[in-house]
Amino acid sequence: MMEYLNAFGAMLNGMSPYLLLGFFIAGVLHAFVPSTIYSRYLAGTGLRSVATAAAFGIPLPLCSCGVLPTAVALRRSGASRAASTSFLIATPQTGVDSIMATYSMMGLPFAILRPVAALVTSLIGGMAVGHWERKGALDDVKSDANYEFSELPKGFWNKVLETLKYGFFDMMQSIGRWLILGLVVATLITVLLPDDFFSTYARWPLLNMFIIVLVAVPMYVCATGSIPIAAALMLKGMSPGCALVLLMAGPAANVASMFVVNNAFGRKATIVYLLSIIGGAIGFGVLVDYWPGLRETFVNALPCHIMHHGMHGASWLNTLCSVALLGMIVVAMFSKYWKSYQIKHNKTTAMKEYKVKGMMCVHCQANVEKGLAALPGVEKVTVDLAKGTALVEGNVDDQAVIDKINELGYQYVP
């Protein structure tokens, strides 16, 4: 048991200072940067709009589910499908929090290559969709321009409070459990797998990449939660190219996102979206593994001491950051499930409950709450993220609620 705890604590200590800094920067972006700026420059189908969308999306700490309502909102607010697709590909692959965590656990080369790979793959995907969009060859899908972005809080100190709330509470609710799950999986890999496990299959890195894609793409894993898993696998002999495939393909797509993208952007755009992610991940993985000297650079930059030296020698700052991070996650998750408990016991007969499929983070929760609250006759909306339900109070037509849920990019379940 102590071996598991030491390995878990070592990884957490290595990542926590960078994670906290990343969460703070995420809060600043959320509270101080107007959301409308993301649609103002994204109406075109050319390289400028596609590159702007990618540049906007790369620092945002949104996962493959959290980015969906944002991308759909951009599309409905006037952004082209090319720019929206670029944003959709770039955003979940990385973010300020995951870049910081990648540097702390996997070294500078990985921290640099992740956003570069996200940029390149999003440009390729966005430009391909833009080419078809200009020729009118894409599927005819519905594009309502009735989404309203949330306004920024007024006043400097209100923005500061919103920065702290979003970065250290909302973000913890969104990816806290996935981060802990990633650390637990990495701990199990570190302790249970033999040190030479992947070295046995090192002669077939390309085959390993395809296997990783088949496993990682349909599943949900956040950009930050995938880092300790990739680092642990590398220390067991996995090539850096294969680790990069996991870091790119795992966070960028999952089964739920595929259905939503297909519904909001069309079948051809969805195919481009998937091919860009898969092709880009394998392409960059091959580059890292087969370019002369590059593989050794990535392997040598891996801070292996983080994984092997346990809790011994951890600085007081790292330990303090780890305790603070775990405390914030516990508070955020307790609040989340306490809200579910209150909803269950305070439900009145005037409320109607709707089952919503596809909500996986606080961004999804906020999107559904705001969308349903805007319907005529709705007095109050409470979304229970843990159970995947929306409680609607007021005099509103059932079909209007169902249509709005589907319109927002989620799925009503009878």
Tab-separated table of C-alpha atoms in Angstrom:
chain	number	residue	atom	x	y	z
A	1	MET	CA	0.000	0.000	0.000
A	2	MET	CA	2.807	2.458	0.833
A	3	GLU	CA	4.293	1.907	-2.616
A	4	TYR	CA	0.992	2.980	-4.216
A	5	LEU	CA	0.687	6.022	-1.942
A	6	ASN	CA	4.289	7.090	-2.592
A	7	ALA	CA	3.847	6.824	-6.358
A	8	PHE	CA	0.543	8.740	-6.245
A	9	GLY	CA	1.984	11.441	-3.984
A	10	ALA	CA	5.093	11.829	-6.140
A	11	MET	CA	3.068	12.443	-9.293
A	12	LEU	CA	0.675	14.800	-7.521
A	13	ASN	CA	3.561	16.797	-6.018
A	14	GLY	CA	5.176	17.165	-9.424
A	15	MET	CA	2.018	18.472	-11.105
A	16	SER	CA	0.154	20.474	-8.459
A	17	PRO	CA	1.997	23.847	-8.637
A	18	TYR	CA	1.628	23.963	-12.418
A	19	LEU	CA	-1.995	22.854	-12.279
A	20	LEU	CA	-2.913	25.587	-9.809
A	21	LEU	CA	-1.211	28.189	-11.992
A	22	GLY	CA	-3.016	26.818	-15.057
A	23	PHE	CA	-6.388	26.905	-13.290
A	24	PHE	CA	-5.771	30.524	-12.291
A	25	ILE	CA	-4.929	31.527	-15.876
A	26	ALA	CA	-8.062	29.701	-17.037
A	27	GLY	CA	-10.107	31.771	-14.600
A	28	VAL	CA	-8.522	34.993	-15.900
A	29	LEU	CA	-9.402	34.069	-19.494
A	30	HIS	CA	-12.970	33.306	-18.449
A	31	ALA	CA	-13.545	36.450	-16.373
A	32	PHE	CA	-11.617	39.094	-18.310
A	33	VAL	CA	-11.914	38.078	-21.988
A	34	PRO	CA	-15.357	38.770	-23.564
A	35	SER	CA	-16.897	35.653	-25.095
A	36	THR	CA	-18.217	37.674	-28.047
A	37	ILE	CA	-14.655	38.170	-29.258
A	38	TYR	CA	-14.591	34.502	-30.235
A	39	SER	CA	-17.289	34.989	-32.870
A	40	ARG	CA	-16.307	38.462	-34.088
A	41	TYR	CA	-13.314	37.241	-36.063
A	42	LEU	CA	-14.500	33.767	-37.030
A	43	ALA	CA	-17.049	34.332	-39.796
A	44	GLY	CA	-14.703	33.611	-42.714
A	45	THR	CA	-13.736	30.249	-44.209
A	46	GLY	CA	-10.118	31.095	-45.038
A	47	LEU	CA	-6.831	30.615	-43.253
A	48	ARG	CA	-7.172	33.767	-41.144
A	49	SER	CA	-10.443	32.735	-39.479
A	50	VAL	CA	-9.321	29.129	-39.087
A	51	ALA	CA	-5.995	30.163	-37.517
A	52	THR	CA	-7.715	32.706	-35.259
A	53	ALA	CA	-10.138	30.036	-34.024
A	54	ALA	CA	-7.255	27.684	-33.261
A	55	ALA	CA	-5.326	30.438	-31.469
A	56	PHE	CA	-8.394	31.221	-29.363
A	57	GLY	CA	-9.001	27.574	-28.547
A	58	ILE	CA	-5.504	26.316	-27.671
A	59	PRO	CA	-5.188	28.114	-24.278
A	60	LEU	CA	-8.770	27.398	-23.199
A	61	PRO	CA	-9.019	24.538	-20.661
A	62	LEU	CA	-12.073	22.866	-22.222
A	63	CYS	CA	-12.393	19.103	-22.590
A	64	SER	CA	-13.895	17.268	-25.573
A	65	CYS	CA	-17.371	17.565	-24.052
A	66	GLY	CA	-17.018	21.050	-22.595
A	67	VAL	CA	-15.884	22.436	-25.956
A	68	LEU	CA	-18.994	21.160	-27.748
A	69	PRO	CA	-21.542	23.734	-26.506
A	70	THR	CA	-18.966	26.485	-27.036
A	71	ALA	CA	-18.301	25.393	-30.622
A	72	VAL	CA	-22.029	25.041	-31.341
A	73	ALA	CA	-22.578	28.497	-29.837
A	74	LEU	CA	-19.862	29.955	-32.056
A	75	ARG	CA	-21.484	28.399	-35.094
A	76	ARG	CA	-24.921	29.740	-34.204
A	77	SER	CA	-23.508	33.192	-33.528
A	78	GLY	CA	-22.100	33.543	-37.020
A	79	ALA	CA	-18.795	31.655	-37.014
A	80	SER	CA	-18.186	29.551	-40.115
A	81	ARG	CA	-18.106	25.786	-39.950
A	82	ALA	CA	-14.429	25.959	-40.927
A	83	ALA	CA	-13.525	28.156	-37.942
A	84	SER	CA	-15.816	26.232	-35.587
A	85	THR	CA	-14.221	22.930	-36.642
A	86	SER	CA	-10.742	24.362	-36.126
A	87	PHE	CA	-11.757	25.519	-32.646
A	88	LEU	CA	-13.308	22.113	-31.963
A	89	ILE	CA	-10.117	20.247	-32.884
A	90	ALA	CA	-7.595	22.534	-31.179
A	91	THR	CA	-9.299	23.293	-27.882
A	92	PRO	CA	-9.616	19.901	-26.129
A	93	GLN	CA	-6.106	18.751	-27.062
A	94	THR	CA	-4.450	21.216	-24.723
A	95	GLY	CA	-4.958	24.260	-22.482
A	96	VAL	CA	-2.997	26.443	-20.125
A	97	ASP	CA	-3.495	23.974	-17.286
A	98	SER	CA	-2.436	20.922	-19.299
A	99	ILE	CA	0.561	22.726	-20.817
A	100	MET	CA	1.816	23.532	-17.314
A	101	ALA	CA	1.169	19.975	-16.146
A	102	THR	CA	2.822	18.504	-19.250
A	103	TYR	CA	5.974	20.517	-18.583
A	104	SER	CA	6.095	19.403	-14.958
A	105	MET	CA	5.616	15.698	-15.669
A	106	MET	CA	6.887	15.079	-19.212
A	107	GLY	CA	9.414	17.823	-19.860
A	108	LEU	CA	9.755	20.856	-22.108
A	109	PRO	CA	9.701	19.081	-25.536
A	110	PHE	CA	6.256	17.606	-24.872
A	111	ALA	CA	4.999	20.915	-23.451
A	112	ILE	CA	6.036	22.671	-26.658
A	113	LEU	CA	4.914	19.999	-29.118
A	114	ARG	CA	1.381	19.564	-27.703
A	115	PRO	CA	0.115	23.054	-28.619
A	116	VAL	CA	2.061	22.961	-31.911
A	117	ALA	CA	0.395	19.660	-32.836
A	118	ALA	CA	-3.005	21.030	-31.801
A	119	LEU	CA	-2.449	24.075	-34.016
A	120	VAL	CA	-1.356	22.076	-37.067
A	121	THR	CA	-4.158	19.506	-36.859
A	122	SER	CA	-6.797	22.214	-36.343
A	123	LEU	CA	-5.493	24.198	-39.337
A	124	ILE	CA	-5.638	21.118	-41.561
A	125	GLY	CA	-9.140	20.186	-40.414
A	126	GLY	CA	-10.471	23.731	-40.539
A	127	MET	CA	-9.070	24.440	-43.993
A	128	ALA	CA	-10.503	21.180	-45.363
A	129	VAL	CA	-13.958	22.053	-44.033
A	130	GLY	CA	-13.539	25.622	-45.340
A	131	HIS	CA	-12.762	24.306	-48.836
A	132	TRP	CA	-15.978	22.281	-48.881
A	133	GLU	CA	-17.901	25.113	-47.242
A	134	ARG	CA	-16.922	27.593	-49.977
A	135	LYS	CA	-17.984	25.094	-52.649
A	136	GLY	CA	-21.304	24.439	-50.901
A	137	ALA	CA	-20.489	20.746	-50.660
A	138	LEU	CA	-21.197	20.276	-46.944
A	139	ASP	CA	-24.327	18.749	-45.453
A	140	ASP	CA	-27.207	21.161	-44.965
A	141	VAL	CA	-27.522	21.402	-41.189
A	142	LYS	CA	-29.527	23.739	-39.017
A	143	SER	CA	-27.684	26.853	-37.803
A	144	ASP	CA	-29.757	28.949	-35.448
A	145	ALA	CA	-28.356	32.339	-34.456
A	146	ASN	CA	-30.196	32.574	-31.174
A	147	TYR	CA	-27.486	31.705	-28.695
A	148	GLU	CA	-26.481	34.422	-26.256
A	149	PHE	CA	-23.059	34.466	-24.680
A	150	SER	CA	-22.843	35.173	-20.973
A	151	GLU	CA	-21.777	38.680	-20.026
A	152	LEU	CA	-18.615	39.357	-18.101
A	153	PRO	CA	-19.025	40.447	-14.489
A	154	LYS	CA	-18.918	44.223	-14.010
A	155	GLY	CA	-16.161	45.774	-11.934
A	156	PHE	CA	-12.567	44.682	-11.391
A	157	TRP	CA	-13.114	42.959	-8.045
A	158	ASN	CA	-16.160	41.082	-9.342
A	159	LYS	CA	-13.974	39.808	-12.161
A	160	VAL	CA	-11.315	38.768	-9.662
A	161	LEU	CA	-13.909	36.826	-7.667
A	162	GLU	CA	-15.196	35.228	-10.869
A	163	THR	CA	-11.607	34.312	-11.773
A	164	LEU	CA	-11.142	32.486	-8.465
A	165	LYS	CA	-14.577	30.846	-8.602
A	166	TYR	CA	-14.166	29.597	-12.147
A	167	GLY	CA	-10.525	28.552	-11.849
A	168	PHE	CA	-10.579	26.932	-8.425
A	169	PHE	CA	-14.191	25.738	-8.133
A	170	ASP	CA	-15.953	25.362	-11.479
A	171	MET	CA	-12.862	23.913	-13.150
A	172	MET	CA	-12.365	21.528	-10.219
A	173	GLN	CA	-15.933	20.309	-10.649
A	174	SER	CA	-15.354	19.891	-14.358
A	175	ILE	CA	-12.080	17.941	-14.500
A	176	GLY	CA	-11.288	17.139	-10.843
A	177	ARG	CA	-12.487	13.554	-10.911
A	178	TRP	CA	-10.819	12.914	-14.304
A	179	LEU	CA	-7.550	14.290	-12.995
A	180	ILE	CA	-7.683	12.044	-9.920
A	181	LEU	CA	-8.689	9.078	-12.097
A	182	GLY	CA	-5.697	9.748	-14.374
A	183	LEU	CA	-3.365	9.844	-11.381
A	184	VAL	CA	-4.819	6.610	-9.991
A	185	VAL	CA	-4.441	4.830	-13.346
A	186	ALA	CA	-0.880	6.144	-13.663
A	187	THR	CA	-0.106	4.924	-10.144
A	188	LEU	CA	-1.377	1.432	-10.981
A	189	ILE	CA	0.658	1.401	-14.206
A	190	THR	CA	3.790	2.548	-12.362
A	191	VAL	CA	3.544	-0.055	-9.627
A	192	LEU	CA	2.080	-3.066	-11.435
A	193	LEU	CA	3.676	-3.092	-14.899
A	194	PRO	CA	7.251	-4.403	-15.239
A	195	ASP	CA	9.791	-1.746	-16.193
A	196	ASP	CA	10.514	-3.460	-19.530
A	197	PHE	CA	6.837	-4.084	-20.417
A	198	PHE	CA	6.637	-1.890	-23.537
A	199	SER	CA	10.246	-2.407	-24.541
A	200	THR	CA	9.168	-5.887	-25.675
A	201	TYR	CA	7.001	-4.271	-28.375
A	202	ALA	CA	9.296	-1.316	-29.125
A	203	ARG	CA	10.055	-2.650	-32.616
A	204	TRP	CA	6.439	-1.951	-33.683
A	205	PRO	CA	5.705	1.616	-32.561
A	206	LEU	CA	3.350	2.279	-35.487
A	207	LEU	CA	1.210	-0.722	-34.541
A	208	ASN	CA	1.140	0.542	-30.954
A	209	MET	CA	-0.058	3.944	-32.192
A	210	PHE	CA	-3.005	2.426	-34.061
A	211	ILE	CA	-3.958	0.384	-30.994
A	212	ILE	CA	-3.821	3.504	-28.807
A	213	VAL	CA	-6.061	5.377	-31.277
A	214	LEU	CA	-8.619	2.554	-31.294
A	215	VAL	CA	-8.760	2.605	-27.498
A	216	ALA	CA	-8.370	6.329	-26.802
A	217	VAL	CA	-10.635	7.980	-29.404
A	218	PRO	CA	-13.996	6.474	-28.330
A	219	MET	CA	-13.267	6.983	-24.609
A	220	TYR	CA	-13.409	10.186	-22.583
A	221	VAL	CA	-10.173	11.436	-21.017
A	222	CYS	CA	-9.332	15.084	-20.354
A	223	ALA	CA	-6.126	16.755	-21.564
A	224	THR	CA	-4.752	17.038	-18.023
A	225	GLY	CA	-5.870	13.610	-16.810
A	226	SER	CA	-4.104	11.923	-19.735
A	227	ILE	CA	-0.679	13.311	-18.755
A	228	PRO	CA	0.168	11.048	-15.789
A	229	ILE	CA	-1.038	8.024	-17.756
A	230	ALA	CA	1.198	8.860	-20.721
A	231	ALA	CA	4.168	9.568	-18.438
A	232	ALA	CA	3.703	6.294	-16.576
A	233	LEU	CA	3.483	4.321	-19.834
A	234	MET	CA	6.669	5.950	-21.134
A	235	LEU	CA	8.514	4.883	-18.008
A	236	LYS	CA	7.403	1.327	-18.783
A	237	GLY	CA	8.997	1.438	-22.222
A	238	MET	CA	6.341	3.066	-24.422
A	239	SER	CA	7.847	5.245	-27.147
A	240	PRO	CA	7.383	9.042	-26.896
A	241	GLY	CA	5.526	8.999	-30.222
A	242	CYS	CA	2.940	6.586	-28.821
A	243	ALA	CA	2.627	8.727	-25.699
A	244	LEU	CA	1.998	11.771	-27.892
A	245	VAL	CA	-0.751	9.890	-29.750
A	246	LEU	CA	-2.451	9.242	-26.411
A	247	LEU	CA	-2.096	12.915	-25.403
A	248	MET	CA	-3.570	14.133	-28.704
A	249	ALA	CA	-6.247	11.602	-29.612
A	250	GLY	CA	-7.561	10.800	-26.131
A	251	PRO	CA	-8.715	14.286	-25.088
A	252	ALA	CA	-9.802	15.457	-28.550
A	253	ALA	CA	-12.702	13.091	-29.190
A	254	ASN	CA	-15.134	10.631	-27.655
A	255	VAL	CA	-18.285	8.854	-28.785
A	256	ALA	CA	-20.601	11.540	-27.381
A	257	SER	CA	-18.718	14.334	-29.140
A	258	MET	CA	-18.921	12.511	-32.471
A	259	PHE	CA	-22.730	12.418	-32.342
A	260	VAL	CA	-22.988	16.084	-31.350
A	261	VAL	CA	-20.569	17.218	-34.052
A	262	ASN	CA	-22.465	15.204	-36.634
A	263	ASN	CA	-25.737	16.816	-35.556
A	264	ALA	CA	-24.397	20.381	-35.442
A	265	PHE	CA	-21.855	20.431	-38.289
A	266	GLY	CA	-22.848	17.626	-40.621
A	267	ARG	CA	-21.456	14.250	-41.654
A	268	LYS	CA	-18.602	15.490	-43.869
A	269	ALA	CA	-17.367	17.947	-41.245
A	270	THR	CA	-17.453	15.147	-38.666
A	271	ILE	CA	-15.352	12.902	-40.917
A	272	VAL	CA	-12.796	15.703	-41.363
A	273	TYR	CA	-12.832	16.318	-37.608
A	274	LEU	CA	-12.004	12.676	-36.833
A	275	LEU	CA	-9.464	12.225	-39.639
A	276	SER	CA	-7.637	15.394	-38.595
A	277	ILE	CA	-7.343	14.191	-35.011
A	278	ILE	CA	-6.342	10.608	-35.870
A	279	GLY	CA	-4.087	11.476	-38.804
A	280	GLY	CA	-2.445	14.348	-36.932
A	281	ALA	CA	-1.816	12.246	-33.826
A	282	ILE	CA	-0.231	9.373	-35.763
A	283	GLY	CA	1.683	11.770	-38.032
A	284	PHE	CA	3.277	13.635	-35.139
A	285	GLY	CA	3.849	10.353	-33.307
A	286	VAL	CA	5.754	8.960	-36.303
A	287	LEU	CA	7.742	12.211	-36.541
A	288	VAL	CA	8.827	11.970	-32.898
A	289	ASP	CA	9.731	8.282	-33.056
A	290	TYR	CA	11.472	8.194	-36.445
A	291	TRP	CA	13.129	11.608	-36.870
A	292	PRO	CA	16.851	11.134	-36.122
A	293	GLY	CA	17.653	12.117	-32.553
A	294	LEU	CA	14.164	13.399	-31.743
A	295	ARG	CA	13.043	10.297	-29.878
A	296	GLU	CA	16.074	10.438	-27.595
A	297	THR	CA	15.423	14.126	-26.914
A	298	PHE	CA	11.912	13.404	-25.663
A	299	VAL	CA	12.986	10.392	-23.604
A	300	ASN	CA	15.883	12.242	-21.969
A	301	ALA	CA	13.651	15.216	-21.113
A	302	LEU	CA	11.221	13.035	-19.144
A	303	PRO	CA	11.634	13.930	-15.441
A	304	CYS	CA	11.740	10.305	-14.268
A	305	HIS	CA	12.646	11.305	-10.692
A	306	ILE	CA	9.068	12.476	-10.226
A	307	MET	CA	7.822	8.945	-10.660
A	308	HIS	CA	10.557	7.010	-8.865
A	309	HIS	CA	11.585	8.968	-5.801
A	310	GLY	CA	8.207	8.990	-4.152
A	311	MET	CA	7.461	11.540	-1.473
A	312	HIS	CA	11.078	11.826	-0.337
A	313	GLY	CA	12.658	15.186	-1.031
A	314	ALA	CA	9.391	16.904	-1.957
A	315	SER	CA	9.587	20.625	-1.274
A	316	TRP	CA	7.198	22.288	1.154
A	317	LEU	CA	5.757	24.329	-1.748
A	318	ASN	CA	4.902	21.224	-3.771
A	319	THR	CA	3.368	19.553	-0.726
A	320	LEU	CA	1.342	22.669	0.108
A	321	CYS	CA	0.109	22.928	-3.481
A	322	SER	CA	-0.856	19.239	-3.473
A	323	VAL	CA	-2.860	19.617	-0.254
A	324	ALA	CA	-4.548	22.761	-1.598
A	325	LEU	CA	-5.395	21.065	-4.913
A	326	LEU	CA	-6.869	17.985	-3.246
A	327	GLY	CA	-8.825	20.200	-0.830
A	328	MET	CA	-10.330	22.211	-3.688
A	329	ILE	CA	-11.302	19.057	-5.570
A	330	VAL	CA	-12.946	17.586	-2.454
A	331	VAL	CA	-14.904	20.801	-1.798
A	332	ALA	CA	-15.981	21.118	-5.430
A	333	MET	CA	-17.096	17.487	-5.722
A	334	PHE	CA	-18.890	17.568	-2.355
A	335	SER	CA	-20.743	20.700	-3.458
A	336	LYS	CA	-21.687	19.018	-6.701
A	337	TYR	CA	-23.214	15.958	-5.051
A	338	TRP	CA	-24.730	17.978	-2.200
A	339	LYS	CA	-26.621	19.952	-4.829
A	340	SER	CA	-27.908	16.673	-6.277
A	341	TYR	CA	-29.064	15.623	-2.818
A	342	GLN	CA	-30.905	18.923	-2.274
A	343	ILE	CA	-32.586	18.715	-5.656
A	344	LYS	CA	-33.784	15.205	-4.901
A	345	HIS	CA	-35.293	16.144	-1.524
A	346	ASN	CA	-36.650	19.601	-2.410
A	347	LYS	CA	-38.360	18.707	-5.660
A	348	THR	CA	-41.949	20.016	-5.889
A	349	THR	CA	-44.880	18.835	-7.963
A	350	ALA	CA	-44.624	21.993	-10.096
A	351	MET	CA	-41.251	20.855	-11.413
A	352	LYS	CA	-40.831	18.642	-14.452
A	353	GLU	CA	-37.799	16.442	-14.840
A	354	TYR	CA	-36.092	15.850	-18.176
A	355	LYS	CA	-33.321	13.325	-18.771
A	356	VAL	CA	-30.456	14.868	-20.742
A	357	LYS	CA	-27.754	12.749	-22.379
A	358	GLY	CA	-24.329	14.148	-23.227
A	359	MET	CA	-23.648	16.456	-20.259
A	360	MET	CA	-20.205	15.662	-18.840
A	361	CYS	CA	-18.893	18.857	-17.216
A	362	VAL	CA	-19.905	22.177	-15.657
A	363	HIS	CA	-19.751	23.864	-19.058
A	364	CYS	CA	-22.465	21.504	-20.274
A	365	GLN	CA	-24.475	22.167	-17.102
A	366	ALA	CA	-24.295	25.939	-17.509
A	367	ASN	CA	-25.187	25.719	-21.191
A	368	VAL	CA	-28.342	23.675	-20.541
A	369	GLU	CA	-29.407	25.840	-17.589
A	370	LYS	CA	-29.094	29.055	-19.581
A	371	GLY	CA	-30.735	27.645	-22.697
A	372	LEU	CA	-33.784	26.309	-20.850
A	373	ALA	CA	-34.086	29.401	-18.645
A	374	ALA	CA	-34.516	31.526	-21.793
A	375	LEU	CA	-37.706	29.665	-22.821
A	376	PRO	CA	-40.980	31.610	-22.328
A	377	GLY	CA	-42.795	30.551	-19.161
A	378	VAL	CA	-39.779	29.028	-17.428
A	379	GLU	CA	-39.378	30.313	-13.867
A	380	LYS	CA	-36.459	28.229	-12.650
A	381	VAL	CA	-34.062	25.633	-14.054
A	382	THR	CA	-31.835	23.330	-12.019
A	383	VAL	CA	-29.526	20.900	-13.777
A	384	ASP	CA	-28.247	17.887	-11.868
A	385	LEU	CA	-25.011	17.029	-13.637
A	386	ALA	CA	-24.375	13.865	-11.607
A	387	LYS	CA	-27.713	12.335	-12.637
A	388	GLY	CA	-27.964	13.948	-16.063
A	389	THR	CA	-31.332	15.581	-15.415
A	390	ALA	CA	-32.841	19.049	-15.789
A	391	LEU	CA	-35.624	20.205	-13.441
A	392	VAL	CA	-37.788	22.892	-15.034
A	393	GLU	CA	-40.296	24.914	-13.023
A	394	GLY	CA	-42.972	27.046	-14.691
A	395	ASN	CA	-45.649	26.950	-17.349
A	396	VAL	CA	-43.782	25.703	-20.398
A	397	ASP	CA	-44.585	23.231	-23.149
A	398	ASP	CA	-42.797	19.879	-22.884
A	399	GLN	CA	-41.958	19.829	-26.575
A	400	ALA	CA	-40.348	23.274	-26.355
A	401	VAL	CA	-38.035	22.015	-23.598
A	402	ILE	CA	-37.195	18.859	-25.555
A	403	ASP	CA	-36.499	20.826	-28.733
A	404	LYS	CA	-34.242	23.249	-26.841
A	405	ILE	CA	-32.238	20.382	-25.268
A	406	ASN	CA	-31.640	18.839	-28.688
A	407	GLU	CA	-30.929	22.242	-30.223
A	408	LEU	CA	-28.192	22.912	-27.664
A	409	GLY	CA	-26.347	19.831	-28.882
A	410	TYR	CA	-27.492	17.348	-26.236
A	411	GLN	CA	-30.033	14.539	-26.404
A	412	TYR	CA	-33.344	14.258	-24.612
A	413	VAL	CA	-33.962	10.771	-23.278
A	414	PRO	CA	-37.656	9.828	-22.758
